[in-house]
XYZ file of N, CA, C and O in Angstrom:
640
model
N 75.064 112.638 46.574
C 74.049 113.161 47.456
C 74.726 113.892 48.611
O 75.640 113.392 49.227
N 74.280 115.093 48.895
C 74.870 115.839 49.997
C 74.126 115.524 51.288
O 73.067 114.912 51.283
N 74.688 116.006 52.365
C 74.065 115.757 53.659
C 72.882 116.680 53.872
O 72.861 117.810 53.386
N 71.906 116.195 54.568
C 70.754 116.995 54.956
C 70.876 117.406 56.413
O 69.982 118.035 56.950
N 71.972 117.053 57.038
C 72.125 117.225 58.471
C 72.854 118.516 58.827
O 73.833 118.885 58.182
N 72.409 119.157 59.894
C 73.139 120.285 60.459
C 74.333 119.723 61.236
O 74.361 118.521 61.555
N 75.308 120.544 61.585
C 76.406 120.050 62.420
C 75.914 119.414 63.728
O 76.443 118.390 64.151
N 74.904 119.973 64.340
C 74.360 119.416 65.581
C 73.778 118.028 65.340
O 73.958 117.112 66.153
N 73.074 117.855 64.218
C 72.498 116.554 63.882
C 73.592 115.540 63.531
O 73.475 114.361 63.844
N 74.665 116.016 62.883
C 75.793 115.128 62.587
C 76.385 114.593 63.885
O 76.626 113.392 64.017
N 76.626 115.477 64.838
C 77.201 115.047 66.121
C 76.259 114.075 66.828
O 76.703 113.065 67.373
N 74.974 114.375 66.831
C 73.993 113.495 67.463
C 74.013 112.105 66.820
O 73.973 111.093 67.522
N 74.103 112.053 65.507
C 74.160 110.769 64.798
C 75.424 110.000 65.171
O 75.370 108.801 65.469
N 76.557 110.675 65.193
C 77.822 110.030 65.579
C 77.722 109.500 67.012
O 78.132 108.379 67.291
N 77.169 110.308 67.918
C 77.025 109.871 69.305
C 76.128 108.635 69.412
O 76.410 107.725 70.188
N 75.059 108.567 68.618
C 74.187 107.388 68.616
C 74.943 106.154 68.138
O 74.835 105.080 68.733
N 75.696 106.299 67.047
C 76.457 105.171 66.505
C 77.445 104.655 67.545
O 77.540 103.448 67.783
N 78.163 105.552 68.185
C 79.162 105.147 69.172
C 78.504 104.549 70.412
O 78.935 103.501 70.897
N 77.465 105.199 70.935
C 76.846 104.696 72.158
C 76.120 103.371 71.917
O 76.389 102.373 72.587
N 75.223 103.367 70.955
C 74.427 102.160 70.714
C 75.287 101.025 70.164
O 75.159 99.878 70.592
N 76.154 101.349 69.213
C 76.967 100.319 68.580
C 78.157 99.881 69.403
O 78.288 98.706 69.745
N 79.036 100.817 69.749
C 80.289 100.451 70.395
C 80.167 100.304 71.914
O 80.695 99.349 72.476
N 79.464 101.220 72.582
C 79.309 101.089 74.037
C 78.437 99.886 74.397
O 78.794 99.096 75.259
N 77.281 99.774 73.731
C 76.290 98.757 74.109
C 76.374 97.477 73.283
O 75.762 96.472 73.643
N 77.090 97.514 72.149
C 77.229 96.320 71.326
C 76.020 96.000 70.466
O 75.852 94.862 70.026
N 75.173 96.976 70.196
C 73.967 96.775 69.387
C 74.345 96.790 67.900
O 74.550 97.849 67.315
N 74.429 95.606 67.297
C 74.809 95.496 65.889
C 73.811 96.190 64.965
O 74.192 96.694 63.901
N 72.553 96.258 65.358
C 71.542 96.876 64.490
C 71.746 98.385 64.349
O 71.191 98.998 63.441
N 72.557 98.987 65.213
C 72.865 100.414 65.068
C 73.526 100.678 63.712
O 73.270 101.706 63.090
N 74.343 99.742 63.248
C 74.991 99.900 61.941
C 73.946 99.962 60.837
O 74.062 100.769 59.902
N 72.923 99.147 60.915
C 71.858 99.160 59.903
C 71.056 100.456 59.952
O 70.646 100.972 58.914
N 70.836 100.996 61.139
C 70.031 102.207 61.298
C 70.745 103.470 60.839
O 70.118 104.379 60.305
N 72.067 103.553 61.073
C 72.754 104.830 60.919
C 73.774 104.908 59.786
O 74.330 105.972 59.535
N 74.032 103.797 59.106
C 75.031 103.777 58.034
C 74.359 103.470 56.696
O 73.370 102.738 56.650
N 74.951 103.997 55.626
C 74.408 103.718 54.295
C 74.667 102.260 53.915
O 75.551 101.611 54.473
N 73.916 101.780 52.948
C 74.041 100.385 52.496
C 75.421 100.101 51.919
O 75.893 98.968 51.975
N 76.099 101.130 51.391
C 77.436 100.938 50.817
C 78.521 101.606 51.667
O 79.597 101.962 51.169
N 78.274 101.754 52.952
C 79.224 102.352 53.902
C 80.631 101.781 53.713
O 80.810 100.585 53.510
N 81.634 102.679 53.791
C 83.037 102.265 53.716
C 83.739 102.680 54.996
O 83.644 103.814 55.429
N 84.471 101.732 55.585
C 85.151 101.909 56.872
C 86.660 101.910 56.631
O 87.336 100.937 56.917
N 87.182 103.020 56.106
C 88.601 103.134 55.763
C 89.483 103.126 57.017
O 89.153 103.736 58.017
N 90.625 102.445 56.925
C 91.574 102.448 58.041
C 91.080 101.666 59.229
O 91.372 101.991 60.366
N 90.334 100.614 58.951
C 89.767 99.806 60.012
C 90.420 98.441 60.027
O 91.456 98.220 59.400
N 89.777 97.489 60.695
C 90.314 96.141 60.822
C 90.346 95.412 59.483
O 91.220 94.582 59.254
N 89.387 95.722 58.601
C 89.311 95.044 57.301
C 88.672 95.994 56.300
O 87.443 96.091 56.220
N 89.501 96.711 55.546
C 89.010 97.703 54.592
C 88.256 97.097 53.414
O 87.611 97.814 52.666
N 88.336 95.788 53.224
C 87.652 95.170 52.084
C 86.152 95.025 52.331
O 85.390 94.845 51.391
N 85.721 95.118 53.576
C 84.300 94.964 53.906
C 83.546 96.246 53.561
O 84.080 97.340 53.694
N 82.292 96.084 53.117
C 81.448 97.223 52.755
C 80.108 97.123 53.468
O 79.694 96.056 53.907
N 79.418 98.243 53.541
C 78.098 98.277 54.129
C 78.133 98.214 55.642
O 79.202 98.232 56.261
N 76.968 98.148 56.268
C 76.891 98.089 57.725
C 77.702 96.934 58.323
O 78.183 97.040 59.450
N 77.878 95.845 57.570
C 78.642 94.706 58.083
C 80.071 95.110 58.446
O 80.655 94.561 59.384
N 80.641 96.092 57.749
C 81.997 96.560 58.063
C 82.064 97.124 59.474
O 83.016 96.875 60.215
N 81.041 97.891 59.868
C 81.032 98.455 61.218
C 80.639 97.403 62.252
O 81.127 97.421 63.378
N 79.776 96.479 61.868
C 79.418 95.381 62.779
C 80.667 94.581 63.146
O 80.810 94.130 64.286
N 81.576 94.427 62.188
C 82.839 93.729 62.444
C 83.630 94.456 63.545
O 84.151 93.833 64.471
N 83.688 95.784 63.454
C 84.373 96.585 64.467
C 83.691 96.434 65.827
O 84.365 96.277 66.852
N 82.369 96.482 65.845
C 81.629 96.314 67.102
C 81.972 94.971 67.743
O 82.243 94.893 68.941
N 81.968 93.911 66.942
C 82.270 92.572 67.471
C 83.670 92.508 68.076
O 83.870 91.930 69.151
N 84.649 93.103 67.384
C 86.032 93.105 67.879
C 86.115 93.849 69.211
O 86.715 93.363 70.175
N 85.518 95.044 69.281
C 85.562 95.837 70.507
C 84.869 95.111 71.661
O 85.392 95.065 72.771
N 83.696 94.556 71.399
C 82.943 93.879 72.454
C 83.664 92.628 72.947
O 83.571 92.284 74.125
N 84.383 91.938 72.059
C 85.121 90.734 72.451
C 86.373 91.077 73.265
O 86.802 90.293 74.101
N 86.935 92.254 73.033
C 88.201 92.613 73.665
C 88.048 93.437 74.943
O 88.919 93.398 75.806
N 86.947 94.171 75.058
C 86.805 95.106 76.177
C 85.430 94.985 76.822
O 84.438 94.698 76.163
N 85.374 95.223 78.116
C 84.117 95.348 78.840
C 84.075 96.748 79.440
O 85.071 97.477 79.400
N 82.921 97.107 79.979
C 82.758 98.435 80.590
C 83.115 99.548 79.604
O 83.691 100.573 79.971
N 82.766 99.357 78.334
C 83.143 100.297 77.271
C 82.319 101.578 77.381
O 81.108 101.550 77.513
N 83.024 102.703 77.276
C 82.377 104.008 77.224
C 83.216 104.915 76.325
O 84.365 105.236 76.639
N 82.650 105.273 75.170
C 83.303 106.212 74.273
C 82.904 107.632 74.651
O 81.752 107.899 74.958
N 83.872 108.525 74.620
C 83.642 109.926 74.937
C 84.179 110.770 73.780
O 85.351 110.648 73.413
N 83.325 111.596 73.210
C 83.754 112.498 72.143
C 84.331 113.739 72.800
O 83.629 114.469 73.511
N 85.616 113.966 72.557
C 86.317 115.091 73.176
C 86.233 116.344 72.324
O 86.167 117.454 72.855
N 86.289 116.186 71.009
C 86.238 117.317 70.082
C 85.393 116.941 68.886
O 85.357 115.762 68.475
N 84.737 117.938 68.284
C 83.899 117.732 67.107
C 84.000 118.966 66.223
O 83.907 120.093 66.716
N 84.214 118.747 64.928
C 84.145 119.840 63.957
C 83.359 119.339 62.753
O 83.324 118.142 62.459
N 82.715 120.267 62.056
C 81.889 119.906 60.904
C 82.095 120.922 59.794
O 82.228 122.122 60.064
N 82.105 120.415 58.563
C 82.156 121.284 57.392
C 81.406 120.589 56.269
O 81.880 119.571 55.743
N 80.238 121.076 55.949
C 79.446 120.504 54.865
C 79.037 119.077 55.172
O 78.448 118.799 56.211
N 79.404 118.159 54.254
C 79.003 116.757 54.433
C 80.044 115.938 55.188
O 79.960 114.717 55.227
N 81.011 116.609 55.829
C 82.042 115.896 56.592
C 82.108 116.427 58.026
O 81.849 117.595 58.280
N 82.488 115.543 58.926
C 82.700 115.918 60.325
C 83.865 115.101 60.855
O 84.136 113.997 60.372
N 84.550 115.655 61.841
C 85.667 114.953 62.470
C 85.475 114.987 63.979
O 84.937 115.948 64.528
N 85.923 113.900 64.611
C 85.886 113.835 66.070
C 87.226 113.330 66.580
O 87.972 112.663 65.871
N 87.501 113.676 67.821
C 88.588 113.058 68.584
C 87.906 112.390 69.753
O 87.111 113.019 70.457
N 88.154 111.093 69.931
C 87.498 110.359 71.009
C 88.499 109.647 71.891
O 89.640 109.429 71.515
N 87.998 109.283 73.060
C 88.719 108.390 73.957
C 87.731 107.306 74.372
O 86.564 107.593 74.650
N 88.189 106.068 74.347
C 87.385 104.946 74.803
C 87.946 104.518 76.152
O 89.148 104.298 76.290
N 87.073 104.427 77.138
C 87.431 103.906 78.453
C 86.868 102.490 78.517
O 85.736 102.248 78.090
N 87.647 101.568 79.016
C 87.160 100.202 79.122
C 88.139 99.330 79.878
O 89.191 99.787 80.327
N 87.773 98.073 79.995
C 88.612 97.088 80.674
C 88.989 96.022 79.656
O 88.116 95.464 78.986
N 90.271 95.735 79.539
C 90.798 94.778 78.553
C 90.556 93.353 79.067
O 91.362 92.811 79.818
N 89.440 92.759 78.622
C 89.023 91.450 79.130
C 89.042 90.354 78.068
O 88.661 89.216 78.356
N 89.488 90.680 76.860
C 89.588 89.690 75.788
C 90.763 90.026 74.901
O 91.344 91.115 74.998
N 91.172 89.107 74.027
C 92.317 89.378 73.154
C 92.077 90.609 72.276
O 90.966 90.819 71.791
N 93.122 91.397 72.088
C 93.054 92.576 71.216
C 94.398 92.760 70.546
O 95.421 92.769 71.215
N 94.389 92.883 69.256
C 95.573 93.014 68.399
C 96.707 92.080 68.840
O 97.857 92.482 68.949
N 96.341 90.847 69.102
C 97.316 89.827 69.451
C 97.757 89.815 70.908
O 98.659 89.064 71.277
N 97.128 90.622 71.744
C 97.517 90.704 73.156
C 96.436 90.035 73.999
O 95.254 90.389 73.916
N 96.854 89.065 74.807
C 95.924 88.347 75.690
C 95.320 89.311 76.705
O 95.922 90.342 77.033
N 94.151 88.988 77.246
C 93.504 89.861 78.229
C 94.415 90.162 79.415
O 95.100 89.284 79.916
N 94.400 91.429 79.835
C 95.221 91.869 80.967
C 94.372 92.310 82.158
O 94.906 92.524 83.241
N 93.090 92.526 81.925
C 92.162 93.080 82.919
C 92.534 94.490 83.347
O 92.076 94.972 84.378
N 93.346 95.168 82.550
C 93.706 96.561 82.828
C 92.600 97.506 82.373
O 91.948 97.271 81.357
N 92.415 98.578 83.122
C 91.563 99.674 82.672
C 92.360 100.461 81.642
O 93.536 100.765 81.870
N 91.740 100.752 80.499
C 92.458 101.403 79.412
C 91.756 102.675 78.972
O 90.565 102.865 79.218
N 92.540 103.501 78.300
C 92.046 104.646 77.552
C 92.640 104.514 76.157
O 93.860 104.508 76.007
N 91.770 104.385 75.181
C 92.163 104.199 73.780
C 91.695 105.434 73.032
O 90.570 105.877 73.224
N 92.565 106.008 72.162
C 92.235 107.279 71.536
C 92.315 107.214 70.025
O 93.041 106.400 69.459
N 91.563 108.117 69.376
C 91.568 108.179 67.917
C 91.044 109.517 67.435
O 90.396 110.263 68.173
N 91.317 109.760 66.168
C 90.740 110.875 65.420
C 90.043 110.238 64.221
O 90.650 109.441 63.498
N 88.779 110.579 64.022
C 87.967 109.952 62.991
C 87.283 111.027 62.151
O 86.752 111.998 62.694
N 87.293 110.821 60.834
C 86.532 111.658 59.899
C 85.349 110.863 59.378
O 85.464 109.658 59.132
N 84.221 111.531 59.198
C 83.016 110.923 58.647
C 82.537 111.728 57.453
O 82.698 112.949 57.425
N 81.928 111.036 56.485
C 81.222 111.701 55.383
C 79.778 111.219 55.426
O 79.522 110.030 55.599
N 78.859 112.150 55.275
C 77.436 111.859 55.373
C 76.786 111.892 53.993
O 77.179 112.684 53.132
N 75.803 111.043 53.807
C 74.904 111.094 52.650
C 73.498 111.092 53.206
O 73.118 110.166 53.933
N 72.746 112.135 52.892
C 71.413 112.247 53.464
C 71.511 112.294 54.968
O 72.253 113.097 55.533
N 70.800 111.401 55.637
C 70.801 111.402 57.103
C 71.563 110.210 57.673
O 71.300 109.779 58.793
N 72.535 109.694 56.896
C 73.329 108.545 57.347
C 74.819 108.793 57.121
O 75.209 109.659 56.354
N 75.626 107.966 57.768
C 77.074 108.019 57.585
C 77.436 107.104 56.423
O 77.052 105.929 56.408
N 78.180 107.651 55.447
C 78.556 106.899 54.247
C 80.000 106.406 54.285
O 80.316 105.371 53.708
N 80.880 107.174 54.941
C 82.289 106.780 55.008
C 82.880 107.195 56.344
O 82.433 108.151 56.964
N 83.916 106.446 56.725
C 84.671 106.709 57.956
C 86.145 106.491 57.661
O 86.516 105.506 57.047
N 86.986 107.453 58.071
C 88.440 107.316 57.993
C 88.950 107.445 59.419
O 88.587 108.374 60.124
N 89.800 106.536 59.847
C 90.247 106.587 61.221
C 91.753 106.526 61.377
O 92.440 105.826 60.646
N 92.230 107.285 62.324
C 93.608 107.186 62.797
C 93.486 106.830 64.278
O 93.195 107.682 65.118
N 93.648 105.542 64.556
C 93.428 104.999 65.897
C 94.788 104.678 66.523
O 95.626 104.042 65.895
N 94.990 105.114 67.749
C 96.289 104.958 68.408
C 96.426 103.569 69.052
O 96.466 103.443 70.273
N 96.531 102.551 68.201
C 96.762 101.196 68.705
C 98.181 101.020 69.226
O 98.431 100.150 70.054
N 99.130 101.837 68.766
C 100.517 101.730 69.217
C 100.619 101.983 70.720
O 101.153 101.162 71.468
N 100.077 103.120 71.165
C 100.157 103.456 72.588
C 99.401 102.431 73.423
O 99.888 102.003 74.472
N 98.222 102.019 72.947
C 97.449 101.029 73.696
C 98.200 99.714 73.799
O 98.280 99.122 74.883
N 98.788 99.254 72.705
C 99.508 97.967 72.759
C 100.708 98.049 73.690
O 100.972 97.119 74.457
N 101.441 99.147 73.675
C 102.583 99.305 74.585
C 102.118 99.315 76.049
O 102.760 98.724 76.908
N 101.024 99.985 76.311
C 100.462 100.032 77.663
C 100.079 98.630 78.130
O 100.426 98.215 79.235
N 99.393 97.879 77.272
C 98.963 96.527 77.642
C 100.157 95.595 77.816
O 100.205 94.808 78.765
N 101.131 95.682 76.918
C 102.306 94.811 76.986
C 103.176 95.107 78.197
O 103.860 94.224 78.705
N 103.134 96.349 78.687
C 103.959 96.726 79.838
C 103.279 96.409 81.166
O 103.858 96.648 82.220
N 102.056 95.906 81.108
C 101.323 95.647 82.339
C 100.723 96.894 82.949
O 100.421 96.939 84.133
N 100.578 97.934 82.142
C 99.942 99.161 82.610
C 100.896 100.255 83.012
O 100.490 101.256 83.593
N 102.160 100.099 82.688
C 103.146 101.133 83.024
C 103.076 102.255 81.988
O 102.635 102.044 80.870
N 103.543 103.453 82.349
C 103.588 104.534 81.361
C 104.326 104.077 80.106
O 105.268 103.290 80.172
N 103.894 104.614 78.983
C 104.379 104.134 77.696
C 105.803 104.559 77.380
O 106.530 103.828 76.750
N 106.219 105.730 77.794
C 107.574 106.131 77.439
C 107.920 107.509 77.942
O 107.179 108.097 78.719
N 109.039 108.045 77.474
C 109.528 109.322 77.989
C 108.607 110.490 77.684
O 108.686 111.510 78.357
N 107.717 110.371 76.718
C 106.819 111.482 76.416
C 105.477 111.341 77.123
O 104.602 112.173 76.971
N 105.303 110.297 77.919
C 104.072 110.110 78.674
C 104.023 111.133 79.800
O 104.967 111.234 80.573
N 102.922 111.915 79.896
C 102.832 112.874 81.001
C 103.028 112.182 82.338
O 102.465 111.125 82.586
N 103.881 112.736 83.142
C 104.156 112.162 84.458
C 105.164 111.026 84.411
O 105.574 110.523 85.436
N 105.548 110.603 83.213
C 106.523 109.528 83.068
C 107.928 110.078 83.182
O 108.135 111.250 83.508
N 108.923 109.256 82.889
C 110.307 109.721 82.941
C 110.474 110.981 82.093
O 110.007 111.035 80.965
N 111.078 111.984 82.637
C 111.314 113.212 81.887
C 110.161 114.194 81.956
O 110.235 115.287 81.417
N 109.058 113.805 82.603
C 107.945 114.719 82.778
C 107.360 115.221 81.495
O 106.885 116.343 81.416
N 107.428 114.418 80.433
C 106.857 114.824 79.165
C 107.862 115.467 78.239
O 107.537 115.932 77.167
N 109.146 115.526 78.664
C 110.186 116.114 77.817
C 111.041 115.001 77.248
O 111.319 114.007 77.907
N 111.456 115.145 75.960
C 112.305 114.105 75.355
C 113.564 113.895 76.169
O 114.146 114.812 76.731
N 114.009 112.647 76.246
C 115.224 112.297 76.969
C 116.418 112.223 76.011
O 116.263 111.821 74.868
N 117.562 112.588 76.497
C 118.785 112.471 75.713
C 119.128 110.986 75.559
O 118.890 110.201 76.458
N 119.697 110.631 74.422
C 120.054 109.237 74.165
C 121.294 108.835 74.897
O 122.114 109.560 75.290
């Protein structure tokens, strides 16, 4: 089944899923906006199917962060697929990827692809930058490394 959505409608649907589900923690958003056999590739547990797979992600995010606000920085669409680049702003108030709460304000980033069926999201593939976030949290909020803007070297690689 192909998508019935225009690129504008695809973006609106993605924004609803992120705002209602991830920002506000509304688990029912997964039931409203995802297909019954939704697949969440590259997530916390790829074996899960259907809206429950995304509900799992919502639960993890809500347990680990407060003051969550996802911002879509870029959006592209082609046929039944769309891609976004997002940044999540929040406060690390619960365990996340094995790291105890730090109460640090964070920015977490990713690039995500979606495939639509009809007027719902059927699949999601994600490349989420947990590496940079974990280094930031483990360092107590210090710049991550020599390529961090404003960090040592001003964004230029350092000689060994």
